[in-house]
mmCIF file with all atom_site columns, C-alpha atoms in Angstrom:
data_model
loop_
_atom_site.group_PDB
_atom_site.id
_atom_site.type_symbol
_atom_site.label_atom_id
_atom_site.label_alt_id
_atom_site.label_comp_id
_atom_site.label_asym_id
_atom_site.label_entity_id
_atom_site.label_seq_id
_atom_site.pdbx_PDB_ins_code
_atom_site.Cartn_x
_atom_site.Cartn_y
_atom_site.Cartn_z
_atom_site.occupancy
_atom_site.B_iso_or_equiv
_atom_site.pdbx_formal_charge
_atom_site.auth_seq_id
_atom_site.auth_comp_id
_atom_site.auth_asym_id
_atom_site.auth_atom_id
_atom_site.pdbx_PDB_model_num
ATOM 1   C CA . UNK A 1 1   ? -0.032  0.022   0.096   1.00 74.00 ? 1   UNK A CA 1
ATOM 2   C CA . UNK A 1 2   ? 3.014   2.324   0.501   1.00 83.00 ? 2   UNK A CA 1
ATOM 3   C CA . UNK A 1 3   ? 6.086   1.486   -1.370  1.00 88.00 ? 3   UNK A CA 1
ATOM 4   C CA . UNK A 1 4   ? 4.422   0.330   -4.599  1.00 90.00 ? 4   UNK A CA 1
ATOM 5   C CA . UNK A 1 5   ? 2.017   3.342   -4.478  1.00 91.00 ? 5   UNK A CA 1
ATOM 6   C CA . UNK A 1 6   ? 4.982   5.810   -4.140  1.00 92.00 ? 6   UNK A CA 1
ATOM 7   C CA . UNK A 1 7   ? 6.331   4.315   -7.414  1.00 95.00 ? 7   UNK A CA 1
ATOM 8   C CA . UNK A 1 8   ? 2.937   3.865   -9.323  1.00 95.00 ? 8   UNK A CA 1
ATOM 9   C CA . UNK A 1 9   ? 1.339   7.124   -8.306  1.00 94.00 ? 9   UNK A CA 1
ATOM 10  C CA . UNK A 1 10  ? 4.462   9.298   -8.495  1.00 95.00 ? 10  UNK A CA 1
ATOM 11  C CA . UNK A 1 11  ? 7.775   7.867   -9.663  1.00 96.00 ? 11  UNK A CA 1
ATOM 12  C CA . UNK A 1 12  ? 6.525   5.884   -12.806 1.00 96.00 ? 12  UNK A CA 1
ATOM 13  C CA . UNK A 1 13  ? 4.581   8.937   -14.083 1.00 96.00 ? 13  UNK A CA 1
ATOM 14  C CA . UNK A 1 14  ? 7.472   11.287  -13.490 1.00 96.00 ? 14  UNK A CA 1
ATOM 15  C CA . UNK A 1 15  ? 9.859   8.770   -15.362 1.00 96.00 ? 15  UNK A CA 1
ATOM 16  C CA . UNK A 1 16  ? 7.029   8.572   -18.245 1.00 96.00 ? 16  UNK A CA 1
ATOM 17  C CA . UNK A 1 17  ? 7.157   12.279  -18.428 1.00 94.00 ? 17  UNK A CA 1
ATOM 18  C CA . UNK A 1 18  ? 10.857  12.157  -18.901 1.00 92.00 ? 18  UNK A CA 1
ATOM 19  C CA . UNK A 1 19  ? 10.379  9.777   -21.902 1.00 93.00 ? 19  UNK A CA 1
ATOM 20  C CA . UNK A 1 20  ? 10.763  6.341   -20.341 1.00 94.00 ? 20  UNK A CA 1
ATOM 21  C CA . UNK A 1 21  ? 8.260   3.963   -21.838 1.00 92.00 ? 21  UNK A CA 1
ATOM 22  C CA . UNK A 1 22  ? 5.823   1.945   -19.673 1.00 92.00 ? 22  UNK A CA 1
ATOM 23  C CA . UNK A 1 23  ? 5.584   -0.970  -21.868 1.00 92.00 ? 23  UNK A CA 1
ATOM 24  C CA . UNK A 1 24  ? 8.554   -2.874  -22.912 1.00 89.00 ? 24  UNK A CA 1
ATOM 25  C CA . UNK A 1 25  ? 10.688  -1.169  -20.454 1.00 92.00 ? 25  UNK A CA 1
ATOM 26  C CA . UNK A 1 26  ? 11.683  -0.967  -16.775 1.00 94.00 ? 26  UNK A CA 1
ATOM 27  C CA . UNK A 1 27  ? 8.314   0.516   -15.699 1.00 96.00 ? 27  UNK A CA 1
ATOM 28  C CA . UNK A 1 28  ? 6.344   -2.284  -17.052 1.00 96.00 ? 28  UNK A CA 1
ATOM 29  C CA . UNK A 1 29  ? 8.539   -4.895  -15.483 1.00 96.00 ? 29  UNK A CA 1
ATOM 30  C CA . UNK A 1 30  ? 7.971   -3.260  -12.096 1.00 97.00 ? 30  UNK A CA 1
ATOM 31  C CA . UNK A 1 31  ? 4.299   -2.904  -12.656 1.00 97.00 ? 31  UNK A CA 1
ATOM 32  C CA . UNK A 1 32  ? 4.110   -6.651  -13.408 1.00 97.00 ? 32  UNK A CA 1
ATOM 33  C CA . UNK A 1 33  ? 6.130   -7.764  -10.442 1.00 97.00 ? 33  UNK A CA 1
ATOM 34  C CA . UNK A 1 34  ? 3.896   -5.517  -8.234  1.00 97.00 ? 34  UNK A CA 1
ATOM 35  C CA . UNK A 1 35  ? 0.764   -7.308  -9.616  1.00 97.00 ? 35  UNK A CA 1
ATOM 36  C CA . UNK A 1 36  ? 2.554   -10.591 -8.969  1.00 98.00 ? 36  UNK A CA 1
ATOM 37  C CA . UNK A 1 37  ? 3.424   -9.480  -5.410  1.00 96.00 ? 37  UNK A CA 1
ATOM 38  C CA . UNK A 1 38  ? -0.294  -8.595  -4.696  1.00 96.00 ? 38  UNK A CA 1
ATOM 39  C CA . UNK A 1 39  ? -1.429  -11.874 -5.939  1.00 97.00 ? 39  UNK A CA 1
ATOM 40  C CA . UNK A 1 40  ? 1.090   -13.847 -3.787  1.00 96.00 ? 40  UNK A CA 1
ATOM 41  C CA . UNK A 1 41  ? 0.172   -11.770 -0.722  1.00 95.00 ? 41  UNK A CA 1
ATOM 42  C CA . UNK A 1 42  ? -3.407  -12.544 -1.383  1.00 95.00 ? 42  UNK A CA 1
ATOM 43  C CA . UNK A 1 43  ? -2.671  -16.146 -1.561  1.00 93.00 ? 43  UNK A CA 1
ATOM 44  C CA . UNK A 1 44  ? -0.842  -16.138 1.832   1.00 92.00 ? 44  UNK A CA 1
ATOM 45  C CA . UNK A 1 45  ? -3.867  -14.421 3.288   1.00 92.00 ? 45  UNK A CA 1
ATOM 46  C CA . UNK A 1 46  ? -6.173  -17.114 2.142   1.00 91.00 ? 46  UNK A CA 1
ATOM 47  C CA . UNK A 1 47  ? -3.947  -19.896 3.338   1.00 90.00 ? 47  UNK A CA 1
ATOM 48  C CA . UNK A 1 48  ? -3.692  -18.010 6.733   1.00 88.00 ? 48  UNK A CA 1
ATOM 49  C CA . UNK A 1 49  ? -7.615  -18.027 6.848   1.00 87.00 ? 49  UNK A CA 1
ATOM 50  C CA . UNK A 1 50  ? -7.572  -21.666 6.132   1.00 86.00 ? 50  UNK A CA 1
ATOM 51  C CA . UNK A 1 51  ? -4.982  -22.200 8.944   1.00 83.00 ? 51  UNK A CA 1
ATOM 52  C CA . UNK A 1 52  ? -6.996  -20.069 11.301  1.00 80.00 ? 52  UNK A CA 1
ATOM 53  C CA . UNK A 1 53  ? -10.026 -22.414 10.575  1.00 80.00 ? 53  UNK A CA 1
ATOM 54  C CA . UNK A 1 54  ? -8.034  -25.414 11.445  1.00 78.00 ? 54  UNK A CA 1
ATOM 55  C CA . UNK A 1 55  ? -7.294  -26.560 8.014   1.00 76.00 ? 55  UNK A CA 1
ATOM 56  C CA . UNK A 1 56  ? -3.674  -27.803 7.561   1.00 68.00 ? 56  UNK A CA 1
ATOM 57  C CA . UNK A 1 57  ? -1.968  -25.536 4.970   1.00 64.00 ? 57  UNK A CA 1
ATOM 58  C CA . UNK A 1 58  ? 1.457   -25.130 6.509   1.00 67.00 ? 58  UNK A CA 1
ATOM 59  C CA . UNK A 1 59  ? 3.229   -26.409 3.285   1.00 68.00 ? 59  UNK A CA 1
ATOM 60  C CA . UNK A 1 60  ? 1.155   -24.361 1.037   1.00 83.00 ? 60  UNK A CA 1
ATOM 61  C CA . UNK A 1 61  ? 1.856   -21.278 3.015   1.00 86.00 ? 61  UNK A CA 1
ATOM 62  C CA . UNK A 1 62  ? 5.624   -21.955 3.020   1.00 87.00 ? 62  UNK A CA 1
ATOM 63  C CA . UNK A 1 63  ? 5.833   -22.418 -0.847  1.00 91.00 ? 63  UNK A CA 1
ATOM 64  C CA . UNK A 1 64  ? 3.773   -19.206 -1.443  1.00 93.00 ? 64  UNK A CA 1
ATOM 65  C CA . UNK A 1 65  ? 5.987   -17.242 1.166   1.00 93.00 ? 65  UNK A CA 1
ATOM 66  C CA . UNK A 1 66  ? 9.133   -18.600 -0.492  1.00 95.00 ? 66  UNK A CA 1
ATOM 67  C CA . UNK A 1 67  ? 7.812   -17.584 -3.909  1.00 96.00 ? 67  UNK A CA 1
ATOM 68  C CA . UNK A 1 68  ? 7.001   -14.083 -2.672  1.00 96.00 ? 68  UNK A CA 1
ATOM 69  C CA . UNK A 1 69  ? 10.617  -13.822 -1.129  1.00 96.00 ? 69  UNK A CA 1
ATOM 70  C CA . UNK A 1 70  ? 12.316  -14.709 -4.222  1.00 97.00 ? 70  UNK A CA 1
ATOM 71  C CA . UNK A 1 71  ? 10.170  -12.162 -6.083  1.00 97.00 ? 71  UNK A CA 1
ATOM 72  C CA . UNK A 1 72  ? 10.833  -9.387  -3.599  1.00 96.00 ? 72  UNK A CA 1
ATOM 73  C CA . UNK A 1 73  ? 14.711  -10.083 -3.500  1.00 96.00 ? 73  UNK A CA 1
ATOM 74  C CA . UNK A 1 74  ? 14.772  -10.068 -7.297  1.00 97.00 ? 74  UNK A CA 1
ATOM 75  C CA . UNK A 1 75  ? 12.589  -6.864  -7.509  1.00 97.00 ? 75  UNK A CA 1
ATOM 76  C CA . UNK A 1 76  ? 14.678  -5.193  -5.090  1.00 96.00 ? 76  UNK A CA 1
ATOM 77  C CA . UNK A 1 77  ? 17.766  -5.835  -6.962  1.00 97.00 ? 77  UNK A CA 1
ATOM 78  C CA . UNK A 1 78  ? 15.954  -4.532  -10.191 1.00 97.00 ? 78  UNK A CA 1
ATOM 79  C CA . UNK A 1 79  ? 15.278  -1.263  -8.382  1.00 96.00 ? 79  UNK A CA 1
ATOM 80  C CA . UNK A 1 80  ? 18.703  -0.752  -7.009  1.00 96.00 ? 80  UNK A CA 1
ATOM 81  C CA . UNK A 1 81  ? 20.433  -1.843  -10.052 1.00 97.00 ? 81  UNK A CA 1
ATOM 82  C CA . UNK A 1 82  ? 18.289  -0.401  -12.811 1.00 95.00 ? 82  UNK A CA 1
ATOM 83  C CA . UNK A 1 83  ? 15.206  1.607   -11.711 1.00 95.00 ? 83  UNK A CA 1
ATOM 84  C CA . UNK A 1 84  ? 16.571  4.043   -9.140  1.00 95.00 ? 84  UNK A CA 1
ATOM 85  C CA . UNK A 1 85  ? 19.947  4.822   -11.225 1.00 96.00 ? 85  UNK A CA 1
ATOM 86  C CA . UNK A 1 86  ? 17.668  5.390   -14.168 1.00 95.00 ? 86  UNK A CA 1
ATOM 87  C CA . UNK A 1 87  ? 15.605  7.811   -12.083 1.00 95.00 ? 87  UNK A CA 1
ATOM 88  C CA . UNK A 1 88  ? 18.539  9.686   -10.802 1.00 94.00 ? 88  UNK A CA 1
ATOM 89  C CA . UNK A 1 89  ? 19.986  10.203  -14.269 1.00 94.00 ? 89  UNK A CA 1
ATOM 90  C CA . UNK A 1 90  ? 16.708  11.151  -16.065 1.00 94.00 ? 90  UNK A CA 1
ATOM 91  C CA . UNK A 1 91  ? 14.751  13.163  -13.568 1.00 95.00 ? 91  UNK A CA 1
ATOM 92  C CA . UNK A 1 92  ? 15.377  16.809  -13.204 1.00 92.00 ? 92  UNK A CA 1
ATOM 93  C CA . UNK A 1 93  ? 17.292  17.649  -10.036 1.00 89.00 ? 93  UNK A CA 1
ATOM 94  C CA . UNK A 1 94  ? 14.525  20.002  -8.828  1.00 89.00 ? 94  UNK A CA 1
ATOM 95  C CA . UNK A 1 95  ? 11.983  17.211  -8.927  1.00 92.00 ? 95  UNK A CA 1
ATOM 96  C CA . UNK A 1 96  ? 13.740  15.300  -6.106  1.00 88.00 ? 96  UNK A CA 1
ATOM 97  C CA . UNK A 1 97  ? 12.164  17.537  -3.330  1.00 89.00 ? 97  UNK A CA 1
ATOM 98  C CA . UNK A 1 98  ? 8.606   17.399  -5.011  1.00 93.00 ? 98  UNK A CA 1
ATOM 99  C CA . UNK A 1 99  ? 8.738   13.640  -5.104  1.00 94.00 ? 99  UNK A CA 1
ATOM 100 C CA . UNK A 1 100 ? 10.070  13.273  -1.642  1.00 92.00 ? 100 UNK A CA 1
ATOM 101 C CA . UNK A 1 101 ? 7.135   15.517  -0.309  1.00 92.00 ? 101 UNK A CA 1
ATOM 102 C CA . UNK A 1 102 ? 4.549   13.502  -2.384  1.00 93.00 ? 102 UNK A CA 1
ATOM 103 C CA . UNK A 1 103 ? 6.123   10.347  -0.852  1.00 92.00 ? 103 UNK A CA 1
ATOM 104 C CA . UNK A 1 104 ? 5.744   11.726  2.649   1.00 90.00 ? 104 UNK A CA 1
ATOM 105 C CA . UNK A 1 105 ? 2.183   12.710  2.180   1.00 92.00 ? 105 UNK A CA 1
ATOM 106 C CA . UNK A 1 106 ? 1.306   9.366   0.671   1.00 91.00 ? 106 UNK A CA 1
ATOM 107 C CA . UNK A 1 107 ? 2.987   7.586   3.588   1.00 89.00 ? 107 UNK A CA 1
ATOM 108 C CA . UNK A 1 108 ? 0.857   9.577   6.121   1.00 89.00 ? 108 UNK A CA 1
ATOM 109 C CA . UNK A 1 109 ? -2.412  9.205   4.176   1.00 89.00 ? 109 UNK A CA 1
ATOM 110 C CA . UNK A 1 110 ? -1.975  5.339   3.470   1.00 86.00 ? 110 UNK A CA 1
ATOM 111 C CA . UNK A 1 111 ? -0.237  3.995   6.595   1.00 85.00 ? 111 UNK A CA 1
ATOM 112 C CA . UNK A 1 112 ? -0.300  6.858   9.114   1.00 85.00 ? 112 UNK A CA 1
ATOM 113 C CA . UNK A 1 113 ? 2.361   9.118   10.663  1.00 86.00 ? 113 UNK A CA 1
ATOM 114 C CA . UNK A 1 114 ? 5.256   7.246   12.259  1.00 86.00 ? 114 UNK A CA 1
ATOM 115 C CA . UNK A 1 115 ? 4.091   3.857   11.042  1.00 86.00 ? 115 UNK A CA 1
ATOM 116 C CA . UNK A 1 116 ? 7.069   3.444   8.778   1.00 82.00 ? 116 UNK A CA 1
ATOM 117 C CA . UNK A 1 117 ? 9.410   4.063   11.670  1.00 87.00 ? 117 UNK A CA 1
ATOM 118 C CA . UNK A 1 118 ? 7.430   1.397   13.669  1.00 89.00 ? 118 UNK A CA 1
ATOM 119 C CA . UNK A 1 119 ? 8.036   -1.096  10.747  1.00 85.00 ? 119 UNK A CA 1
ATOM 120 C CA . UNK A 1 120 ? 11.770  -0.448  10.823  1.00 86.00 ? 120 UNK A CA 1
ATOM 121 C CA . UNK A 1 121 ? 11.869  -0.681  14.673  1.00 89.00 ? 121 UNK A CA 1
ATOM 122 C CA . UNK A 1 122 ? 9.887   -4.106  14.404  1.00 88.00 ? 122 UNK A CA 1
ATOM 123 C CA . UNK A 1 123 ? 12.153  -5.361  11.750  1.00 87.00 ? 123 UNK A CA 1
ATOM 124 C CA . UNK A 1 124 ? 15.158  -4.424  13.916  1.00 90.00 ? 124 UNK A CA 1
ATOM 125 C CA . UNK A 1 125 ? 13.657  -6.426  16.824  1.00 91.00 ? 125 UNK A CA 1
ATOM 126 C CA . UNK A 1 126 ? 13.045  -9.302  14.861  1.00 87.00 ? 126 UNK A CA 1
ATOM 127 C CA . UNK A 1 127 ? 16.685  -9.285  13.513  1.00 87.00 ? 127 UNK A CA 1
ATOM 128 C CA . UNK A 1 128 ? 18.013  -9.210  17.037  1.00 89.00 ? 128 UNK A CA 1
ATOM 129 C CA . UNK A 1 129 ? 15.802  -12.021 18.138  1.00 87.00 ? 129 UNK A CA 1
ATOM 130 C CA . UNK A 1 130 ? 16.977  -14.088 15.164  1.00 81.00 ? 130 UNK A CA 1
ATOM 131 C CA . UNK A 1 131 ? 20.665  -13.248 15.675  1.00 87.00 ? 131 UNK A CA 1
ATOM 132 C CA . UNK A 1 132 ? 20.327  -14.391 19.477  1.00 81.00 ? 132 UNK A CA 1
#
């Protein structure tokens, strides 16, 4: 609801305005992977509902979660290696602040002020538990 929306609502249109094609280019790939991710999350939610109702679906959940993890790892690599460097090289420098402010507004509207930081703290706690 947050990260993908920042890209879909603001970054991709800005890149398109600079001449980056949606179809057949990195924007199209990212959009396709966003759709795949949403489908995998929906599948995990469905399996969790079955588990909650007492149906044995642990193996199914694990399989879908692994598929989602692989998608995310590959997606993040494409963002870091292709999409974000492309944005830095093609977007006008004065658009940085405009995009940053739009991202901040979207975060507050979609997930609430401070929620992003709470997610980071939770991840840090989980990592500490995992390492110990």
